[in-house]
PDB file of C-alpha atoms in Angstrom:
ATOM      1  CA  MET A 246      32.224 -45.606  -5.968  1.00 42.00           C
ATOM      2  CA  GLY A 247      33.616 -47.914  -8.744  1.00 42.00           C
ATOM      3  CA  GLN A 248      31.471 -46.260 -11.221  1.00 43.00           C
ATOM      4  CA  THR A 249      32.642 -42.619  -9.598  1.00 43.00           C
ATOM      5  CA  LYS A 250      36.230 -43.692  -9.405  1.00 47.00           C
ATOM      6  CA  GLY A 251      35.949 -44.633 -13.496  1.00 45.00           C
ATOM      7  CA  LEU A 252      34.873 -41.571 -14.072  1.00 49.00           C
ATOM      8  CA  SER A 253      37.355 -39.698 -12.740  1.00 79.00           C
ATOM      9  CA  SER A 254      40.165 -41.690 -13.996  1.00 83.00           C
ATOM     10  CA  ARG A 255      38.484 -40.430 -17.743  1.00 83.00           C
ATOM     11  CA  VAL A 256      38.400 -37.268 -16.719  1.00 86.00           C
ATOM     12  CA  LEU A 257      42.200 -37.247 -15.697  1.00 86.00           C
ATOM     13  CA  THR A 258      42.787 -39.025 -18.750  1.00 88.00           C
ATOM     14  CA  ASP A 259      41.310 -36.402 -21.013  1.00 89.00           C
ATOM     15  CA  CYS A 260      43.281 -34.152 -18.919  1.00 90.00           C
ATOM     16  CA  GLY A 261      46.051 -35.576 -19.354  1.00 90.00           C
ATOM     17  CA  ILE A 262      45.877 -35.398 -23.342  1.00 92.00           C
ATOM     18  CA  VAL A 263      44.743 -31.944 -23.400  1.00 93.00           C
ATOM     19  CA  VAL A 264      48.041 -31.066 -21.569  1.00 92.00           C
ATOM     20  CA  ALA A 265      50.239 -32.947 -23.833  1.00 93.00           C
ATOM     21  CA  LEU A 266      48.820 -31.492 -26.659  1.00 92.00           C
ATOM     22  CA  SER A 267      48.515 -27.923 -25.706  1.00 91.00           C
ATOM     23  CA  VAL A 268      52.793 -28.270 -24.740  1.00 90.00           C
ATOM     24  CA  VAL A 269      53.331 -29.959 -28.034  1.00 92.00           C
ATOM     25  CA  LEU A 270      51.689 -26.701 -29.673  1.00 90.00           C
ATOM     26  CA  VAL A 271      53.201 -24.575 -27.781  1.00 89.00           C
ATOM     27  CA  LEU A 272      56.597 -26.324 -28.281  1.00 89.00           C
ATOM     28  CA  ILE A 273      56.045 -25.978 -31.982  1.00 90.00           C
ATOM     29  CA  SER A 274      54.907 -22.346 -32.121  1.00 86.00           C
ATOM     30  CA  PHE A 275      58.419 -21.615 -30.640  1.00 84.00           C
ATOM     31  CA  TYR A 276      60.645 -23.649 -32.445  1.00 84.00           C
ATOM     32  CA  ILE A 277      59.078 -24.316 -35.893  1.00 86.00           C
ATOM     33  CA  PRO A 278      58.296 -21.012 -38.044  1.00 76.00           C
ATOM     34  CA  VAL A 279      56.085 -22.075 -40.436  1.00 79.00           C
ATOM     35  CA  LEU A 280      54.168 -24.267 -38.464  1.00 84.00           C
ATOM     36  CA  GLY A 281      54.352 -22.021 -35.234  1.00 85.00           C
ATOM     37  CA  THR A 282      51.995 -19.663 -36.885  1.00 84.00           C
ATOM     38  CA  LEU A 283      49.498 -22.088 -37.647  1.00 86.00           C
ATOM     39  CA  ALA A 284      49.836 -23.706 -33.944  1.00 88.00           C
ATOM     40  CA  THR A 285      49.127 -20.222 -32.339  1.00 86.00           C
ATOM     41  CA  MET A 286      45.574 -20.559 -34.531  1.00 88.00           C
ATOM     42  CA  ILE A 287      44.240 -24.246 -32.378  1.00 90.00           C
ATOM     43  CA  TRP A 288      46.623 -24.466 -29.647  1.00 88.00           C
ATOM     44  CA  ALA A 289      43.460 -23.326 -27.372  1.00 92.00           C
ATOM     45  CA  VAL A 290      41.413 -26.280 -29.355  1.00 93.00           C
ATOM     46  CA  PRO A 291      42.190 -29.152 -27.038  1.00 94.00           C
ATOM     47  CA  VAL A 292      41.136 -26.782 -24.383  1.00 94.00           C
ATOM     48  CA  MET A 293      37.610 -26.116 -25.681  1.00 94.00           C
ATOM     49  CA  ALA A 294      36.984 -30.087 -26.271  1.00 93.00           C
ATOM     50  CA  LEU A 295      37.673 -30.306 -22.775  1.00 93.00           C
ATOM     51  CA  VAL A 296      35.361 -27.753 -21.242  1.00 94.00           C
ATOM     52  CA  LEU A 297      32.962 -29.222 -24.206  1.00 93.00           C
ATOM     53  CA  ARG A 298      33.657 -32.775 -22.911  1.00 91.00           C
ATOM     54  CA  ARG A 299      33.843 -31.940 -19.088  1.00 89.00           C
ATOM     55  CA  GLY A 300      33.076 -28.692 -17.878  1.00 90.00           C
ATOM     56  CA  ILE A 301      35.388 -25.758 -16.787  1.00 91.00           C
ATOM     57  CA  PHE A 302      36.915 -26.877 -13.690  1.00 91.00           C
ATOM     58  CA  PRO A 303      39.135 -29.978 -15.639  1.00 91.00           C
ATOM     59  CA  ALA A 304      39.754 -27.450 -18.441  1.00 92.00           C
ATOM     60  CA  ILE A 305      41.118 -24.952 -15.734  1.00 92.00           C
ATOM     61  CA  LEU A 306      43.526 -27.842 -14.101  1.00 92.00           C
ATOM     62  CA  SER A 307      44.724 -28.441 -17.821  1.00 92.00           C
ATOM     63  CA  VAL A 308      45.641 -25.152 -18.447  1.00 92.00           C
ATOM     64  CA  LEU A 309      47.311 -24.725 -14.836  1.00 92.00           C
ATOM     65  CA  VAL A 310      49.572 -28.004 -15.430  1.00 92.00           C
ATOM     66  CA  SER A 311      50.057 -27.236 -19.347  1.00 91.00           C
ATOM     67  CA  ALA A 312      51.659 -24.086 -18.044  1.00 90.00           C
ATOM     68  CA  VAL A 313      53.908 -25.330 -15.786  1.00 91.00           C
ATOM     69  CA  VAL A 314      55.223 -27.708 -18.319  1.00 90.00           C
ATOM     70  CA  SER A 315      55.299 -25.027 -20.674  1.00 88.00           C
ATOM     71  CA  ILE A 316      57.771 -23.037 -18.327  1.00 88.00           C
ATOM     72  CA  LEU A 317      60.174 -26.100 -18.258  1.00 87.00           C
ATOM     73  CA  PHE A 318      60.221 -25.945 -22.233  1.00 83.00           C
ATOM     74  CA  ALA A 319      59.930 -22.350 -23.352  1.00 80.00           C
ATOM     75  CA  GLY A 320      60.995 -20.847 -20.250  1.00 81.00           C
ATOM     76  CA  VAL A 321      58.939 -18.336 -17.992  1.00 79.00           C
ATOM     77  CA  VAL A 322      58.205 -15.936 -19.974  1.00 77.00           C
ATOM     78  CA  GLY A 323      57.126 -18.018 -22.974  1.00 80.00           C
ATOM     79  CA  GLY A 324      55.427 -20.694 -20.458  1.00 83.00           C
ATOM     80  CA  ILE A 325      53.106 -17.987 -19.207  1.00 82.00           C
ATOM     81  CA  LEU A 326      52.263 -15.894 -22.068  1.00 82.00           C
ATOM     82  CA  SER A 327      51.480 -19.253 -24.054  1.00 86.00           C
ATOM     83  CA  ALA A 328      49.494 -20.359 -21.198  1.00 86.00           C
ATOM     84  CA  ALA A 329      47.876 -16.832 -21.029  1.00 85.00           C
ATOM     85  CA  TRP A 330      46.593 -17.401 -24.934  1.00 87.00           C
ATOM     86  CA  ILE A 331      45.553 -21.178 -24.713  1.00 90.00           C
ATOM     87  CA  GLY A 332      43.699 -20.288 -21.317  1.00 90.00           C
ATOM     88  CA  PHE A 333      41.823 -17.150 -21.805  1.00 88.00           C
ATOM     89  CA  PHE A 334      40.685 -18.352 -25.878  1.00 89.00           C
ATOM     90  CA  GLY A 335      40.139 -21.870 -24.608  1.00 92.00           C
ATOM     91  CA  LEU A 336      38.126 -20.969 -21.645  1.00 93.00           C
ATOM     92  CA  ILE A 337      35.812 -18.266 -22.867  1.00 93.00           C
ATOM     93  CA  TYR A 338      35.226 -19.790 -26.435  1.00 94.00           C
ATOM     94  CA  GLY A 339      34.634 -23.403 -24.825  1.00 93.00           C
ATOM     95  CA  VAL A 340      32.528 -21.856 -22.124  1.00 93.00           C
ATOM     96  CA  CYS A 341      30.306 -19.722 -25.188  1.00 93.00           C
ATOM     97  CA  PHE A 342      30.045 -22.764 -27.077  1.00 93.00           C
ATOM     98  CA  ARG A 343      28.958 -25.150 -24.455  1.00 92.00           C
ATOM     99  CA  LYS A 344      26.249 -22.332 -23.379  1.00 92.00           C
ATOM    100  CA  LYS A 345      25.473 -22.194 -26.862  1.00 90.00           C
ATOM    101  CA  ILE A 346      25.822 -18.436 -27.439  1.00 92.00           C
ATOM    102  CA  SER A 347      25.392 -16.420 -30.517  1.00 90.00           C
ATOM    103  CA  PRO A 348      28.639 -16.788 -32.336  1.00 89.00           C
ATOM    104  CA  LEU A 349      28.936 -12.865 -32.812  1.00 87.00           C
ATOM    105  CA  SER A 350      28.622 -12.722 -28.619  1.00 91.00           C
ATOM    106  CA  THR A 351      31.085 -15.531 -28.793  1.00 91.00           C
ATOM    107  CA  LEU A 352      33.764 -13.518 -31.012  1.00 88.00           C
ATOM    108  CA  ALA A 353      32.898 -10.475 -29.269  1.00 89.00           C
ATOM    109  CA  ALA A 354      34.205 -12.132 -26.050  1.00 90.00           C
ATOM    110  CA  GLY A 355      37.051 -13.460 -27.935  1.00 89.00           C
ATOM    111  CA  THR A 356      38.303  -9.829 -28.936  1.00 87.00           C
ATOM    112  CA  ILE A 357      38.028  -8.730 -25.584  1.00 87.00           C
ATOM    113  CA  ALA A 358      39.777 -11.613 -24.151  1.00 85.00           C
ATOM    114  CA  ALA A 359      42.733 -10.662 -26.419  1.00 85.00           C
ATOM    115  CA  GLY A 360      42.768  -7.470 -25.318  1.00 82.00           C
ATOM    116  CA  ILE A 361      43.235  -8.916 -21.659  1.00 83.00           C
ATOM    117  CA  ILE A 362      45.938 -11.050 -23.015  1.00 81.00           C
ATOM    118  CA  MET A 363      47.599  -7.986 -24.799  1.00 80.00           C
ATOM    119  CA  VAL A 364      47.858  -6.274 -22.146  1.00 79.00           C
ATOM    120  CA  ILE A 365      48.987  -9.194 -19.857  1.00 77.00           C
ATOM    121  CA  THR A 366      51.751 -10.287 -22.405  1.00 76.00           C
ATOM    122  CA  LEU A 367      52.945  -6.262 -22.441  1.00 75.00           C
ATOM    123  CA  ALA A 368      52.512  -5.865 -18.565  1.00 76.00           C
ATOM    124  CA  ILE A 369      54.460  -9.373 -17.761  1.00 73.00           C
ATOM    125  CA  GLY A 370      57.231  -8.913 -20.612  1.00 71.00           C
ATOM    126  CA  ALA A 371      57.991  -4.998 -19.210  1.00 71.00           C
ATOM    127  CA  ILE A 372      58.319  -6.324 -15.467  1.00 74.00           C
ATOM    128  CA  LEU A 373      60.792  -9.285 -16.656  1.00 68.00           C
ATOM    129  CA  GLY A 374      62.379  -6.538 -18.406  1.00 66.00           C
ATOM    130  CA  VAL A 375      61.302  -8.467 -21.707  1.00 62.00           C
ATOM    131  CA  PHE A 376      60.149  -5.433 -23.374  1.00 62.00           C
ATOM    132  CA  SER A 377      59.732  -1.977 -22.891  1.00 64.00           C
ATOM    133  CA  PHE A 378      57.863   1.095 -24.991  1.00 66.00           C
ATOM    134  CA  ASP A 379      61.538   2.823 -24.606  1.00 70.00           C
ATOM    135  CA  GLY A 380      63.369  -0.147 -26.047  1.00 72.00           C
ATOM    136  CA  LEU A 381      60.275  -0.710 -28.944  1.00 69.00           C
ATOM    137  CA  THR A 382      60.863   3.276 -29.491  1.00 76.00           C
ATOM    138  CA  ALA A 383      64.722   2.937 -30.106  1.00 79.00           C
ATOM    139  CA  THR A 384      63.787  -0.062 -32.107  1.00 78.00           C
ATOM    140  CA  LEU A 385      61.591   1.601 -34.664  1.00 80.00           C
ATOM    141  CA  ARG A 386      63.674   4.642 -34.759  1.00 83.00           C
ATOM    142  CA  GLU A 387      66.897   2.501 -35.583  1.00 85.00           C
ATOM    143  CA  SER A 388      63.901   0.944 -38.454  1.00 84.00           C
ATOM    144  CA  VAL A 389      63.354   4.425 -39.750  1.00 84.00           C
ATOM    145  CA  GLN A 390      66.775   5.725 -39.873  1.00 85.00           C
ATOM    146  CA  GLN A 391      67.945   2.137 -41.926  1.00 85.00           C
ATOM    147  CA  THR A 392      64.958   2.831 -44.102  1.00 85.00           C
ATOM    148  CA  LEU A 393      66.119   6.631 -44.729  1.00 82.00           C
ATOM    149  CA  SER A 394      69.633   5.612 -44.958  1.00 85.00           C
ATOM    150  CA  MET A 395      68.734   2.872 -47.918  1.00 85.00           C
ATOM    151  CA  TYR A 396      66.913   5.966 -49.818  1.00 79.00           C
ATOM    152  CA  GLU A 397      69.825   8.302 -49.263  1.00 80.00           C
ATOM    153  CA  SER A 398      71.991   5.448 -50.944  1.00 83.00           C
ATOM    154  CA  ALA A 399      69.510   4.769 -53.704  1.00 79.00           C
ATOM    155  CA  GLY A 400      69.486   8.340 -54.716  1.00 77.00           C
ATOM    156  CA  ILE A 401      65.833   9.004 -54.159  1.00 81.00           C
ATOM    157  CA  LEU A 402      65.966  10.550 -50.561  1.00 75.00           C
ATOM    158  CA  ASP A 403      65.780  13.985 -51.617  1.00 76.00           C
ATOM    159  CA  GLN A 404      62.709  13.087 -53.655  1.00 77.00           C
ATOM    160  CA  LEU A 405      60.796  11.818 -50.914  1.00 77.00           C
ATOM    161  CA  LEU A 406      61.693  14.590 -48.766  1.00 78.00           C
ATOM    162  CA  PRO A 407      58.869  17.216 -47.911  1.00 80.00           C
ATOM    163  CA  GLN A 408      59.531  20.681 -49.108  1.00 78.00           C
ATOM    164  CA  GLY A 409      61.677  22.286 -46.171  1.00 76.00           C
ATOM    165  CA  MET A 410      61.936  19.136 -43.900  1.00 80.00           C
ATOM    166  CA  THR A 411      65.551  17.590 -43.465  1.00 81.00           C
ATOM    167  CA  ALA A 412      65.505  13.652 -43.496  1.00 81.00           C
ATOM    168  CA  ALA A 413      66.269  13.826 -39.501  1.00 82.00           C
ATOM    169  CA  GLU A 414      62.509  15.857 -39.063  1.00 83.00           C
ATOM    170  CA  TYR A 415      61.362  13.436 -41.645  1.00 82.00           C
ATOM    171  CA  GLY A 416      62.283  10.700 -39.719  1.00 83.00           C
ATOM    172  CA  ASP A 417      61.095  11.970 -36.361  1.00 85.00           C
ATOM    173  CA  GLU A 418      57.519  12.696 -38.235  1.00 87.00           C
ATOM    174  CA  ILE A 419      57.460   8.652 -39.509  1.00 85.00           C
ATOM    175  CA  LEU A 420      58.279   7.609 -35.923  1.00 83.00           C
ATOM    176  CA  SER A 421      55.762   9.917 -34.305  1.00 85.00           C
ATOM    177  CA  ILE A 422      53.269   8.474 -36.720  1.00 86.00           C
ATOM    178  CA  MET A 423      53.967   4.937 -36.067  1.00 81.00           C
ATOM    179  CA  MET A 424      53.760   5.206 -32.311  1.00 81.00           C
ATOM    180  CA  THR A 425      50.340   6.999 -32.787  1.00 82.00           C
ATOM    181  CA  LEU A 426      49.383   3.765 -34.799  1.00 81.00           C
ATOM    182  CA  LEU A 427      50.630   1.069 -32.399  1.00 78.00           C
ATOM    183  CA  PRO A 428      47.527   1.043 -30.028  1.00 76.00           C
ATOM    184  CA  ALA A 429      45.454   0.245 -33.165  1.00 80.00           C
ATOM    185  CA  VAL A 430      48.138  -2.262 -34.412  1.00 79.00           C
ATOM    186  CA  PHE A 431      47.688  -3.894 -31.030  1.00 76.00           C
ATOM    187  CA  ILE A 432      44.059  -4.198 -30.723  1.00 78.00           C
ATOM    188  CA  LEU A 433      44.130  -5.355 -34.844  1.00 83.00           C
ATOM    189  CA  TYR A 434      45.914  -8.137 -34.121  1.00 80.00           C
ATOM    190  CA  GLY A 435      44.231  -9.017 -30.977  1.00 79.00           C
ATOM    191  CA  MET A 436      40.680  -8.717 -33.082  1.00 82.00           C
ATOM    192  CA  ALA A 437      42.904 -11.040 -36.015  1.00 86.00           C
ATOM    193  CA  SER A 438      43.758 -13.299 -33.193  1.00 86.00           C
ATOM    194  CA  ALA A 439      40.343 -14.169 -31.798  1.00 86.00           C
ATOM    195  CA  ALA A 440      38.517 -14.229 -35.396  1.00 87.00           C
ATOM    196  CA  LEU A 441      41.247 -16.718 -36.355  1.00 88.00           C
ATOM    197  CA  ASN A 442      41.350 -18.847 -33.303  1.00 89.00           C
ATOM    198  CA  TYR A 443      37.158 -18.885 -33.646  1.00 90.00           C
ATOM    199  CA  LEU A 444      37.447 -20.053 -37.276  1.00 89.00           C
ATOM    200  CA  PHE A 445      39.793 -22.901 -36.667  1.00 91.00           C
ATOM    201  CA  ALA A 446      38.237 -23.671 -33.063  1.00 91.00           C
ATOM    202  CA  ALA A 447      34.424 -23.761 -34.908  1.00 90.00           C
ATOM    203  CA  LEU A 448      36.113 -26.037 -38.024  1.00 90.00           C
ATOM    204  CA  ILE A 449      37.831 -28.642 -35.837  1.00 92.00           C
ATOM    205  CA  LEU A 450      35.341 -29.251 -33.124  1.00 92.00           C
ATOM    206  CA  LYS A 451      32.339 -29.737 -35.721  1.00 90.00           C
ATOM    207  CA  ARG A 452      34.999 -32.003 -37.351  1.00 89.00           C
ATOM    208  CA  LEU A 453      35.174 -33.929 -33.899  1.00 89.00           C
ATOM    209  CA  ASN A 454      31.128 -34.270 -33.717  1.00 89.00           C
ATOM    210  CA  PHE A 455      30.624 -31.092 -31.445  1.00 90.00           C
ATOM    211  CA  ASP A 456      27.419 -28.757 -32.136  1.00 85.00           C
ATOM    212  CA  ILE A 457      29.133 -25.429 -32.967  1.00 85.00           C
ATOM    213  CA  THR A 458      26.983 -22.386 -34.468  1.00 78.00           C
ATOM    214  CA  PRO A 459      29.416 -21.440 -37.298  1.00 74.00           C
ATOM    215  CA  LEU A 460      29.669 -17.382 -37.742  1.00 73.00           C
ATOM    216  CA  PRO A 461      27.088 -15.717 -40.306  1.00 72.00           C
ATOM    217  CA  PRO A 462      27.562 -14.938 -43.447  1.00 70.00           C
ATOM    218  CA  PHE A 463      29.872 -11.811 -43.964  1.00 59.00           C
TER     219      PHE A 463
END
C-alpha cells in the first residue's frame, strides 16, 4: 500500500513539474518575442517526456491542468490554443516514441496533428470573433493597396503594371492569388511546425537519456 502511494506521489510530482514547465513556455511564447518562437518548438517536450516516463493518462491530466493555468495568464483563446498545440504534439509524439514507431510515420502523425490543430485554431478564432476570413481578406487587401501606393510614390508603379491593367485590377489579381495560396500556406506552416517540433524533441529527449530513433538522412 505504501509503495503504491509512493509511486502515485512520484507521478503527481512529475505531472506538477510538466505543468509548470508547460505554462512557463506558454508565457515565454506570448510575452518574449525572440525566445517565444523557440518556445513553441519545444513546449510539447515536457509532455512527451511524461508519456515516455509515466504513460498517456498522467500526460493527458497534465495537459488539461496546463490549459486551465494557461487560460488564467494568457486568456481563454491563448490558453486553449496553446494547450491544443502542446497536447496534440506532446501526446502524439510521446506515444509514437514510446511505442517505437518509425520516425517517418511519427512525423506523418505529427503533420496530421498540425493540420487538426490549425483547423481547431481557425474554428476557435472564428467562434470567439478573434479571426475571420473577411477580416483576413480586408487585411491582405489593405496590405496590397499600401504596397501599390508605395510603388506609386516611388514612380515605378507604371513599370510593374501589366499592359492594359489598372492599379485597382492589378491589386485585385494579387489579392486573388494570395487567397488561393492561403490554404497551402497553412499546410506548409503545419508541416514545418511538425518537423521542427520533432527535431527539437528528439534532440532534447536523447540528451535526457530516452531512446529516440533519429530521422533518416535527408
